[in-house]
Amino acid sequence: MSHKMTYGDYLQLDALLSSQKRLSDHHDEMLFIIIHQVSELWMKLILHELRAAIDAIERNDMDPAFKMLARVSKIQSQIIHAWDVLSTLTPSEYMEFRDRLGQASGFQSYQYRMIEFALGYKTDYIVKIYEKDPRLHEELKRALYAPSIYDVALKALARAGFSINPALLARDYSESYEEDPTVEAVWLAVYKNVDQYWELYQLAEKLIDIEDWLQQWRFRHMKTVERIIGHKTGTGGSSGVTYLKKVLDHRFFPELWNIRTKL
């Protein structure tokens, strides 16, 4: 049937383009729905690339991992620009349909949480939120207990002969990573001997790119929310802007940031 398949068939456009179902008759609700759906599609691709990169680094196959991580950074730039489009929505316009959202909130995005898991920020309470959905709950549980991109990066450092705290190499992956002085010393050595440890240096810079872009995404998220709803409570009951400002201080790869001061 492939020679008879149309563009619309291949992309399943009937299903995709019929998924924007407004709950109000307000013109701008279409913008609100599409921006969030597009962001979820991009996040699906980020997860696809991150998981493959993690597998490649575990196999010590660095070149494909670098390509995948570079792609993640480009995808992140697209998601950041989505906030520019959403910010054309004014507070008055949003209030016309906000009550139709009920308890739906971006804080409930399970794909975003799985991206955090893949980067090493693990929070088991997020998994509990989805206990009523067995399939999704199991998927989040697997992500919670899987090694993050930073966990496999530390294994790569150990394979290169560096001395890493053994507890980190056999740690419980369901817990958030916390910085360690042995890791900082190793990354410092890598950055001081770039030619000798070129692959590890490249890996470190790819990780920094991803965290940098993620923090820029978080910042644009916070400013867009502040611009549209100010300091109101979020639709899902979150503290809204207050919470979004707080997470700006979180770091996924702390040692990679610390060494910049010490070089």
PDB file of C-alpha atoms in Angstrom:
ATOM      1  CA  MET A   1       0.000   0.000   0.000  1.00  0.00           C
ATOM      2  CA  SER A   2       3.004   2.349   0.355  1.00  0.00           C
ATOM      3  CA  HIS A   3       2.777   3.549  -3.278  1.00  0.00           C
ATOM      4  CA  LYS A   4      -0.853   4.525  -2.671  1.00  0.00           C
ATOM      5  CA  MET A   5      -0.175   6.260   0.638  1.00  0.00           C
ATOM      6  CA  THR A   6      -0.712  10.023   0.638  1.00  0.00           C
ATOM      7  CA  TYR A   7       1.090  12.707   2.657  1.00  0.00           C
ATOM      8  CA  GLY A   8      -1.954  12.957   4.932  1.00  0.00           C
ATOM      9  CA  ASP A   9      -2.095   9.181   5.399  1.00  0.00           C
ATOM     10  CA  TYR A  10       1.571   8.932   6.385  1.00  0.00           C
ATOM     11  CA  LEU A  11       1.334  11.759   8.941  1.00  0.00           C
ATOM     12  CA  GLN A  12      -2.151  10.721  10.096  1.00  0.00           C
ATOM     13  CA  LEU A  13      -3.276  14.307   9.610  1.00  0.00           C
ATOM     14  CA  ASP A  14      -6.964  13.502  10.058  1.00  0.00           C
ATOM     15  CA  ALA A  15      -6.296  12.449  13.655  1.00  0.00           C
ATOM     16  CA  LEU A  16      -3.709  15.158  14.282  1.00  0.00           C
ATOM     17  CA  LEU A  17      -5.701  18.096  12.939  1.00  0.00           C
ATOM     18  CA  SER A  18      -8.943  17.003  14.564  1.00  0.00           C
ATOM     19  CA  SER A  19      -7.360  16.977  18.039  1.00  0.00           C
ATOM     20  CA  GLN A  20      -7.850  20.697  18.676  1.00  0.00           C
ATOM     21  CA  LYS A  21     -11.189  20.737  20.455  1.00  0.00           C
ATOM     22  CA  ARG A  22     -12.028  24.092  21.995  1.00  0.00           C
ATOM     23  CA  LEU A  23     -14.161  24.111  25.129  1.00  0.00           C
ATOM     24  CA  SER A  24     -15.215  27.710  24.575  1.00  0.00           C
ATOM     25  CA  ASP A  25     -16.092  29.796  21.528  1.00  0.00           C
ATOM     26  CA  HIS A  26     -13.209  32.186  22.177  1.00  0.00           C
ATOM     27  CA  HIS A  27     -10.929  32.674  19.176  1.00  0.00           C
ATOM     28  CA  ASP A  28      -7.656  32.493  21.147  1.00  0.00           C
ATOM     29  CA  GLU A  29      -8.301  29.133  22.754  1.00  0.00           C
ATOM     30  CA  MET A  30      -7.107  27.554  19.490  1.00  0.00           C
ATOM     31  CA  LEU A  31      -3.716  29.234  19.973  1.00  0.00           C
ATOM     32  CA  PHE A  32      -3.516  27.973  23.564  1.00  0.00           C
ATOM     33  CA  ILE A  33      -4.273  24.369  22.588  1.00  0.00           C
ATOM     34  CA  ILE A  34      -1.936  24.224  19.587  1.00  0.00           C
ATOM     35  CA  ILE A  35       1.056  25.751  21.410  1.00  0.00           C
ATOM     36  CA  HIS A  36       0.818  23.124  24.142  1.00  0.00           C
ATOM     37  CA  GLN A  37       0.234  20.249  21.723  1.00  0.00           C
ATOM     38  CA  VAL A  38       3.220  21.266  19.595  1.00  0.00           C
ATOM     39  CA  SER A  39       5.390  21.522  22.713  1.00  0.00           C
ATOM     40  CA  GLU A  40       4.366  17.999  23.735  1.00  0.00           C
ATOM     41  CA  LEU A  41       5.324  16.705  20.275  1.00  0.00           C
ATOM     42  CA  TRP A  42       8.740  18.342  20.584  1.00  0.00           C
ATOM     43  CA  MET A  43       9.121  16.840  24.070  1.00  0.00           C
ATOM     44  CA  LYS A  44       8.322  13.420  22.642  1.00  0.00           C
ATOM     45  CA  LEU A  45      11.224  13.855  20.244  1.00  0.00           C
ATOM     46  CA  ILE A  46      13.517  15.112  23.032  1.00  0.00           C
ATOM     47  CA  LEU A  47      12.802  11.950  25.018  1.00  0.00           C
ATOM     48  CA  HIS A  48      13.376   9.824  21.919  1.00  0.00           C
ATOM     49  CA  GLU A  49      16.800  11.425  21.416  1.00  0.00           C
ATOM     50  CA  LEU A  50      17.815  11.480  25.093  1.00  0.00           C
ATOM     51  CA  ARG A  51      17.023   7.803  25.606  1.00  0.00           C
ATOM     52  CA  ALA A  52      18.989   6.835  22.519  1.00  0.00           C
ATOM     53  CA  ALA A  53      21.902   9.039  23.622  1.00  0.00           C
ATOM     54  CA  ILE A  54      21.929   7.398  27.057  1.00  0.00           C
ATOM     55  CA  ASP A  55      22.086   3.956  25.430  1.00  0.00           C
ATOM     56  CA  ALA A  56      24.882   5.073  23.086  1.00  0.00           C
ATOM     57  CA  ILE A  57      27.008   6.523  25.906  1.00  0.00           C
ATOM     58  CA  GLU A  58      26.567   3.320  27.911  1.00  0.00           C
ATOM     59  CA  ARG A  59      27.953   1.440  24.877  1.00  0.00           C
ATOM     60  CA  ASN A  60      30.814   3.963  24.683  1.00  0.00           C
ATOM     61  CA  ASP A  61      29.553   4.972  21.232  1.00  0.00           C
ATOM     62  CA  MET A  62      30.032   8.705  21.604  1.00  0.00           C
ATOM     63  CA  ASP A  63      29.671  10.132  18.085  1.00  0.00           C
ATOM     64  CA  PRO A  64      25.987   9.158  17.639  1.00  0.00           C
ATOM     65  CA  ALA A  65      25.294  10.395  21.182  1.00  0.00           C
ATOM     66  CA  PHE A  66      26.809  13.796  20.344  1.00  0.00           C
ATOM     67  CA  LYS A  67      24.582  14.081  17.269  1.00  0.00           C
ATOM     68  CA  MET A  68      21.490  13.210  19.295  1.00  0.00           C
ATOM     69  CA  LEU A  69      22.326  15.659  22.087  1.00  0.00           C
ATOM     70  CA  ALA A  70      23.002  18.425  19.564  1.00  0.00           C
ATOM     71  CA  ARG A  71      19.563  17.727  18.092  1.00  0.00           C
ATOM     72  CA  VAL A  72      17.994  17.984  21.555  1.00  0.00           C
ATOM     73  CA  SER A  73      19.454  21.486  21.928  1.00  0.00           C
ATOM     74  CA  LYS A  74      17.990  22.553  18.579  1.00  0.00           C
ATOM     75  CA  ILE A  75      14.586  21.167  19.572  1.00  0.00           C
ATOM     76  CA  GLN A  76      14.783  23.090  22.835  1.00  0.00           C
ATOM     77  CA  SER A  77      15.304  26.325  20.907  1.00  0.00           C
ATOM     78  CA  GLN A  78      12.057  25.638  19.034  1.00  0.00           C
ATOM     79  CA  ILE A  79      10.112  25.133  22.263  1.00  0.00           C
ATOM     80  CA  ILE A  80      11.534  28.349  23.692  1.00  0.00           C
ATOM     81  CA  HIS A  81      10.309  30.314  20.669  1.00  0.00           C
ATOM     82  CA  ALA A  82       6.825  28.879  21.229  1.00  0.00           C
ATOM     83  CA  TRP A  83       6.554  31.104  24.312  1.00  0.00           C
ATOM     84  CA  ASP A  84       6.949  34.143  22.018  1.00  0.00           C
ATOM     85  CA  VAL A  85       3.825  33.055  20.164  1.00  0.00           C
ATOM     86  CA  LEU A  86       1.857  32.294  23.337  1.00  0.00           C
ATOM     87  CA  SER A  87       2.801  35.674  24.816  1.00  0.00           C
ATOM     88  CA  THR A  88       0.620  37.315  22.144  1.00  0.00           C
ATOM     89  CA  LEU A  89      -2.271  36.117  24.322  1.00  0.00           C
ATOM     90  CA  THR A  90      -3.286  38.972  26.636  1.00  0.00           C
ATOM     91  CA  PRO A  91      -4.592  38.577  30.219  1.00  0.00           C
ATOM     92  CA  SER A  92      -8.053  39.750  29.162  1.00  0.00           C
ATOM     93  CA  GLU A  93      -8.201  37.214  26.344  1.00  0.00           C
ATOM     94  CA  TYR A  94      -7.009  34.317  28.490  1.00  0.00           C
ATOM     95  CA  MET A  95      -9.550  35.047  31.234  1.00  0.00           C
ATOM     96  CA  GLU A  96     -12.312  34.576  28.652  1.00  0.00           C
ATOM     97  CA  PHE A  97     -11.675  30.802  28.569  1.00  0.00           C
ATOM     98  CA  ARG A  98      -9.385  30.009  31.526  1.00  0.00           C
ATOM     99  CA  ASP A  99     -12.218  28.642  33.666  1.00  0.00           C
ATOM    100  CA  ARG A 100     -12.909  26.003  30.973  1.00  0.00           C
ATOM    101  CA  LEU A 101      -9.524  24.382  31.699  1.00  0.00           C
ATOM    102  CA  GLY A 102     -10.725  23.043  35.068  1.00  0.00           C
ATOM    103  CA  GLN A 103      -7.764  21.465  36.915  1.00  0.00           C
ATOM    104  CA  ALA A 104      -5.714  20.971  33.723  1.00  0.00           C
ATOM    105  CA  SER A 105      -2.238  22.438  34.111  1.00  0.00           C
ATOM    106  CA  GLY A 106       1.133  22.305  32.392  1.00  0.00           C
ATOM    107  CA  PHE A 107       2.545  21.078  35.708  1.00  0.00           C
ATOM    108  CA  GLN A 108       0.822  17.771  34.899  1.00  0.00           C
ATOM    109  CA  SER A 109       2.889  17.215  31.746  1.00  0.00           C
ATOM    110  CA  TYR A 110       4.293  13.723  32.303  1.00  0.00           C
ATOM    111  CA  GLN A 111       6.648  14.058  29.331  1.00  0.00           C
ATOM    112  CA  TYR A 112       8.274  17.102  30.902  1.00  0.00           C
ATOM    113  CA  ARG A 113       8.738  15.112  34.117  1.00  0.00           C
ATOM    114  CA  MET A 114      10.331  12.272  32.167  1.00  0.00           C
ATOM    115  CA  ILE A 115      12.746  14.757  30.610  1.00  0.00           C
ATOM    116  CA  GLU A 116      13.670  15.863  34.133  1.00  0.00           C
ATOM    117  CA  PHE A 117      14.146  12.191  35.064  1.00  0.00           C
ATOM    118  CA  ALA A 118      16.365  11.625  32.023  1.00  0.00           C
ATOM    119  CA  LEU A 119      18.517  14.582  33.093  1.00  0.00           C
ATOM    120  CA  GLY A 120      18.821  13.281  36.675  1.00  0.00           C
ATOM    121  CA  TYR A 121      16.204  15.230  38.632  1.00  0.00           C
ATOM    122  CA  LYS A 122      14.123  12.428  40.185  1.00  0.00           C
ATOM    123  CA  THR A 123      10.962  13.075  42.235  1.00  0.00           C
ATOM    124  CA  ASP A 124       8.942  10.018  43.245  1.00  0.00           C
ATOM    125  CA  TYR A 125       5.882  12.051  44.214  1.00  0.00           C
ATOM    126  CA  ILE A 126       5.387  12.815  40.513  1.00  0.00           C
ATOM    127  CA  VAL A 127       5.007   9.094  39.837  1.00  0.00           C
ATOM    128  CA  LYS A 128       2.347   8.787  42.562  1.00  0.00           C
ATOM    129  CA  ILE A 129       0.216  11.415  40.840  1.00  0.00           C
ATOM    130  CA  TYR A 130      -0.409   8.956  37.985  1.00  0.00           C
ATOM    131  CA  GLU A 131      -1.296   5.869  40.034  1.00  0.00           C
ATOM    132  CA  LYS A 132      -4.831   5.934  38.583  1.00  0.00           C
ATOM    133  CA  ASP A 133      -3.399   5.355  35.100  1.00  0.00           C
ATOM    134  CA  PRO A 134      -1.584   1.982  35.272  1.00  0.00           C
ATOM    135  CA  ARG A 135       0.115   2.261  31.875  1.00  0.00           C
ATOM    136  CA  LEU A 136       1.429   5.766  32.472  1.00  0.00           C
ATOM    137  CA  HIS A 137       2.329   4.990  36.085  1.00  0.00           C
ATOM    138  CA  GLU A 138       4.471   2.051  34.965  1.00  0.00           C
ATOM    139  CA  GLU A 139       6.180   4.130  32.282  1.00  0.00           C
ATOM    140  CA  LEU A 140       7.064   6.849  34.793  1.00  0.00           C
ATOM    141  CA  LYS A 141       8.304   4.232  37.254  1.00  0.00           C
ATOM    142  CA  ARG A 142      10.665   2.810  34.668  1.00  0.00           C
ATOM    143  CA  ALA A 143      11.950   6.300  33.925  1.00  0.00           C
ATOM    144  CA  LEU A 144      12.402   6.979  37.633  1.00  0.00           C
ATOM    145  CA  TYR A 145      14.641   3.935  38.143  1.00  0.00           C
ATOM    146  CA  ALA A 146      16.568   4.274  34.881  1.00  0.00           C
ATOM    147  CA  PRO A 147      20.031   5.884  34.786  1.00  0.00           C
ATOM    148  CA  SER A 148      20.064   9.507  33.693  1.00  0.00           C
ATOM    149  CA  ILE A 149      22.300  11.051  31.039  1.00  0.00           C
ATOM    150  CA  TYR A 150      24.577  12.263  33.848  1.00  0.00           C
ATOM    151  CA  ASP A 151      24.773   8.802  35.411  1.00  0.00           C
ATOM    152  CA  VAL A 152      26.077   7.336  32.162  1.00  0.00           C
ATOM    153  CA  ALA A 153      28.423  10.324  31.747  1.00  0.00           C
ATOM    154  CA  LEU A 154      29.970   9.474  35.130  1.00  0.00           C
ATOM    155  CA  LYS A 155      30.402   5.877  33.977  1.00  0.00           C
ATOM    156  CA  ALA A 156      32.211   7.197  30.895  1.00  0.00           C
ATOM    157  CA  LEU A 157      34.568   9.135  33.172  1.00  0.00           C
ATOM    158  CA  ALA A 158      35.246   5.977  35.189  1.00  0.00           C
ATOM    159  CA  ARG A 159      35.900   3.973  31.991  1.00  0.00           C
ATOM    160  CA  ALA A 160      38.488   6.582  31.020  1.00  0.00           C
ATOM    161  CA  GLY A 161      40.400   5.713  34.188  1.00  0.00           C
ATOM    162  CA  PHE A 162      39.296   8.577  36.422  1.00  0.00           C
ATOM    163  CA  SER A 163      38.642   7.966  40.104  1.00  0.00           C
ATOM    164  CA  ILE A 164      34.938   8.529  40.806  1.00  0.00           C
ATOM    165  CA  ASN A 165      33.270   8.003  44.175  1.00  0.00           C
ATOM    166  CA  PRO A 166      32.201   4.288  43.902  1.00  0.00           C
ATOM    167  CA  ALA A 167      28.902   5.065  45.624  1.00  0.00           C
ATOM    168  CA  LEU A 168      27.913   7.213  42.633  1.00  0.00           C
ATOM    169  CA  LEU A 169      28.522   4.408  40.169  1.00  0.00           C
ATOM    170  CA  ALA A 170      26.257   2.044  42.102  1.00  0.00           C
ATOM    171  CA  ARG A 171      23.746   4.559  43.393  1.00  0.00           C
ATOM    172  CA  ASP A 172      19.959   4.334  43.518  1.00  0.00           C
ATOM    173  CA  TYR A 173      18.910   5.961  40.243  1.00  0.00           C
ATOM    174  CA  SER A 174      15.476   6.822  41.636  1.00  0.00           C
ATOM    175  CA  GLU A 175      17.066   9.544  43.772  1.00  0.00           C
ATOM    176  CA  SER A 176      18.099  12.948  42.462  1.00  0.00           C
ATOM    177  CA  TYR A 177      21.795  13.351  41.797  1.00  0.00           C
ATOM    178  CA  GLU A 178      23.721  15.505  44.270  1.00  0.00           C
ATOM    179  CA  GLU A 179      27.094  17.040  43.525  1.00  0.00           C
ATOM    180  CA  ASP A 180      30.263  15.258  44.597  1.00  0.00           C
ATOM    181  CA  PRO A 181      33.833  16.627  44.989  1.00  0.00           C
ATOM    182  CA  THR A 182      35.386  13.663  43.162  1.00  0.00           C
ATOM    183  CA  VAL A 183      33.250  14.401  40.103  1.00  0.00           C
ATOM    184  CA  GLU A 184      34.169  18.075  40.193  1.00  0.00           C
ATOM    185  CA  ALA A 185      37.879  17.186  40.330  1.00  0.00           C
ATOM    186  CA  VAL A 186      37.517  14.880  37.333  1.00  0.00           C
ATOM    187  CA  TRP A 187      35.672  17.394  35.174  1.00  0.00           C
ATOM    188  CA  LEU A 188      38.261  20.003  36.111  1.00  0.00           C
ATOM    189  CA  ALA A 189      40.996  17.643  34.885  1.00  0.00           C
ATOM    190  CA  VAL A 190      39.091  17.106  31.624  1.00  0.00           C
ATOM    191  CA  TYR A 191      38.786  20.842  31.001  1.00  0.00           C
ATOM    192  CA  LYS A 192      42.454  21.405  31.799  1.00  0.00           C
ATOM    193  CA  ASN A 193      43.502  18.672  29.344  1.00  0.00           C
ATOM    194  CA  VAL A 194      41.084  19.137  26.462  1.00  0.00           C
ATOM    195  CA  ASP A 195      43.275  17.524  23.791  1.00  0.00           C
ATOM    196  CA  GLN A 196      43.802  14.409  25.898  1.00  0.00           C
ATOM    197  CA  TYR A 197      40.132  14.010  26.840  1.00  0.00           C
ATOM    198  CA  TRP A 198      38.443  15.502  23.782  1.00  0.00           C
ATOM    199  CA  GLU A 199      35.439  13.125  23.782  1.00  0.00           C
ATOM    200  CA  LEU A 200      34.692  13.705  27.461  1.00  0.00           C
ATOM    201  CA  TYR A 201      35.110  17.444  26.965  1.00  0.00           C
ATOM    202  CA  GLN A 202      32.629  17.315  24.075  1.00  0.00           C
ATOM    203  CA  LEU A 203      30.206  15.325  26.197  1.00  0.00           C
ATOM    204  CA  ALA A 204      30.436  17.895  28.985  1.00  0.00           C
ATOM    205  CA  GLU A 205      29.731  20.767  26.606  1.00  0.00           C
ATOM    206  CA  LYS A 206      26.736  18.962  25.094  1.00  0.00           C
ATOM    207  CA  LEU A 207      25.324  18.529  28.610  1.00  0.00           C
ATOM    208  CA  ILE A 208      25.894  22.200  29.394  1.00  0.00           C
ATOM    209  CA  ASP A 209      24.099  23.156  26.165  1.00  0.00           C
ATOM    210  CA  ILE A 210      21.056  21.120  27.167  1.00  0.00           C
ATOM    211  CA  GLU A 211      20.878  22.502  30.697  1.00  0.00           C
ATOM    212  CA  ASP A 212      21.430  26.055  29.458  1.00  0.00           C
ATOM    213  CA  TRP A 213      18.568  25.754  26.966  1.00  0.00           C
ATOM    214  CA  LEU A 214      16.322  24.113  29.558  1.00  0.00           C
ATOM    215  CA  GLN A 215      16.875  26.974  31.973  1.00  0.00           C
ATOM    216  CA  GLN A 216      16.127  29.459  29.204  1.00  0.00           C
ATOM    217  CA  TRP A 217      12.899  27.528  28.531  1.00  0.00           C
ATOM    218  CA  ARG A 218      12.035  27.701  32.240  1.00  0.00           C
ATOM    219  CA  PHE A 219      12.719  31.430  32.289  1.00  0.00           C
ATOM    220  CA  ARG A 220      10.548  32.118  29.245  1.00  0.00           C
ATOM    221  CA  HIS A 221       7.832  29.933  30.775  1.00  0.00           C
ATOM    222  CA  MET A 222       7.945  31.936  33.988  1.00  0.00           C
ATOM    223  CA  LYS A 223       7.878  35.325  32.214  1.00  0.00           C
ATOM    224  CA  THR A 224       5.048  34.267  29.894  1.00  0.00           C
ATOM    225  CA  VAL A 225       2.944  33.050  32.819  1.00  0.00           C
ATOM    226  CA  GLU A 226       3.692  36.257  34.742  1.00  0.00           C
ATOM    227  CA  ARG A 227       2.764  38.316  31.694  1.00  0.00           C
ATOM    228  CA  ILE A 228      -0.579  36.556  31.211  1.00  0.00           C
ATOM    229  CA  ILE A 229      -1.829  35.735  34.740  1.00  0.00           C
ATOM    230  CA  GLY A 230       0.539  37.629  37.046  1.00  0.00           C
ATOM    231  CA  HIS A 231       0.886  35.898  40.410  1.00  0.00           C
ATOM    232  CA  LYS A 232      -2.461  34.088  40.376  1.00  0.00           C
ATOM    233  CA  THR A 233      -2.610  30.453  41.503  1.00  0.00           C
ATOM    234  CA  GLY A 234      -2.166  28.047  38.586  1.00  0.00           C
ATOM    235  CA  THR A 235      -5.142  26.137  37.175  1.00  0.00           C
ATOM    236  CA  GLY A 236      -3.871  22.903  38.758  1.00  0.00           C
ATOM    237  CA  GLY A 237      -3.465  24.539  42.177  1.00  0.00           C
ATOM    238  CA  SER A 238       0.263  25.294  41.879  1.00  0.00           C
ATOM    239  CA  SER A 239       1.764  28.552  43.120  1.00  0.00           C
ATOM    240  CA  GLY A 240       2.368  29.539  39.499  1.00  0.00           C
ATOM    241  CA  VAL A 241       5.081  32.154  39.005  1.00  0.00           C
ATOM    242  CA  THR A 242       6.456  31.644  42.536  1.00  0.00           C
ATOM    243  CA  TYR A 243       7.197  27.978  41.794  1.00  0.00           C
ATOM    244  CA  LEU A 244       8.583  28.749  38.340  1.00  0.00           C
ATOM    245  CA  LYS A 245      11.035  31.269  39.803  1.00  0.00           C
ATOM    246  CA  LYS A 246      12.164  28.765  42.406  1.00  0.00           C
ATOM    247  CA  VAL A 247      13.108  26.053  39.887  1.00  0.00           C
ATOM    248  CA  LEU A 248      15.358  28.495  38.038  1.00  0.00           C
ATOM    249  CA  ASP A 249      17.928  27.893  40.798  1.00  0.00           C
ATOM    250  CA  HIS A 250      17.975  24.126  40.235  1.00  0.00           C
ATOM    251  CA  ARG A 251      21.039  22.655  38.480  1.00  0.00           C
ATOM    252  CA  PHE A 252      21.147  19.250  36.778  1.00  0.00           C
ATOM    253  CA  PHE A 253      24.923  19.025  36.284  1.00  0.00           C
ATOM    254  CA  PRO A 254      26.302  21.085  39.182  1.00  0.00           C
ATOM    255  CA  GLU A 255      29.989  20.201  38.840  1.00  0.00           C
ATOM    256  CA  LEU A 256      30.038  21.341  35.209  1.00  0.00           C
ATOM    257  CA  TRP A 257      28.938  24.766  36.374  1.00  0.00           C
ATOM    258  CA  ASN A 258      31.231  24.840  39.414  1.00  0.00           C
ATOM    259  CA  ILE A 259      34.418  24.272  37.435  1.00  0.00           C
ATOM    260  CA  ARG A 260      33.850  27.389  35.343  1.00  0.00           C
ATOM    261  CA  THR A 261      34.740  29.443  38.382  1.00  0.00           C
ATOM    262  CA  LYS A 262      37.751  27.296  39.202  1.00  0.00           C
ATOM    263  CA  LEU A 263      39.374  27.051  35.777  1.00  0.00           C
TER     264      LEU A 263
END
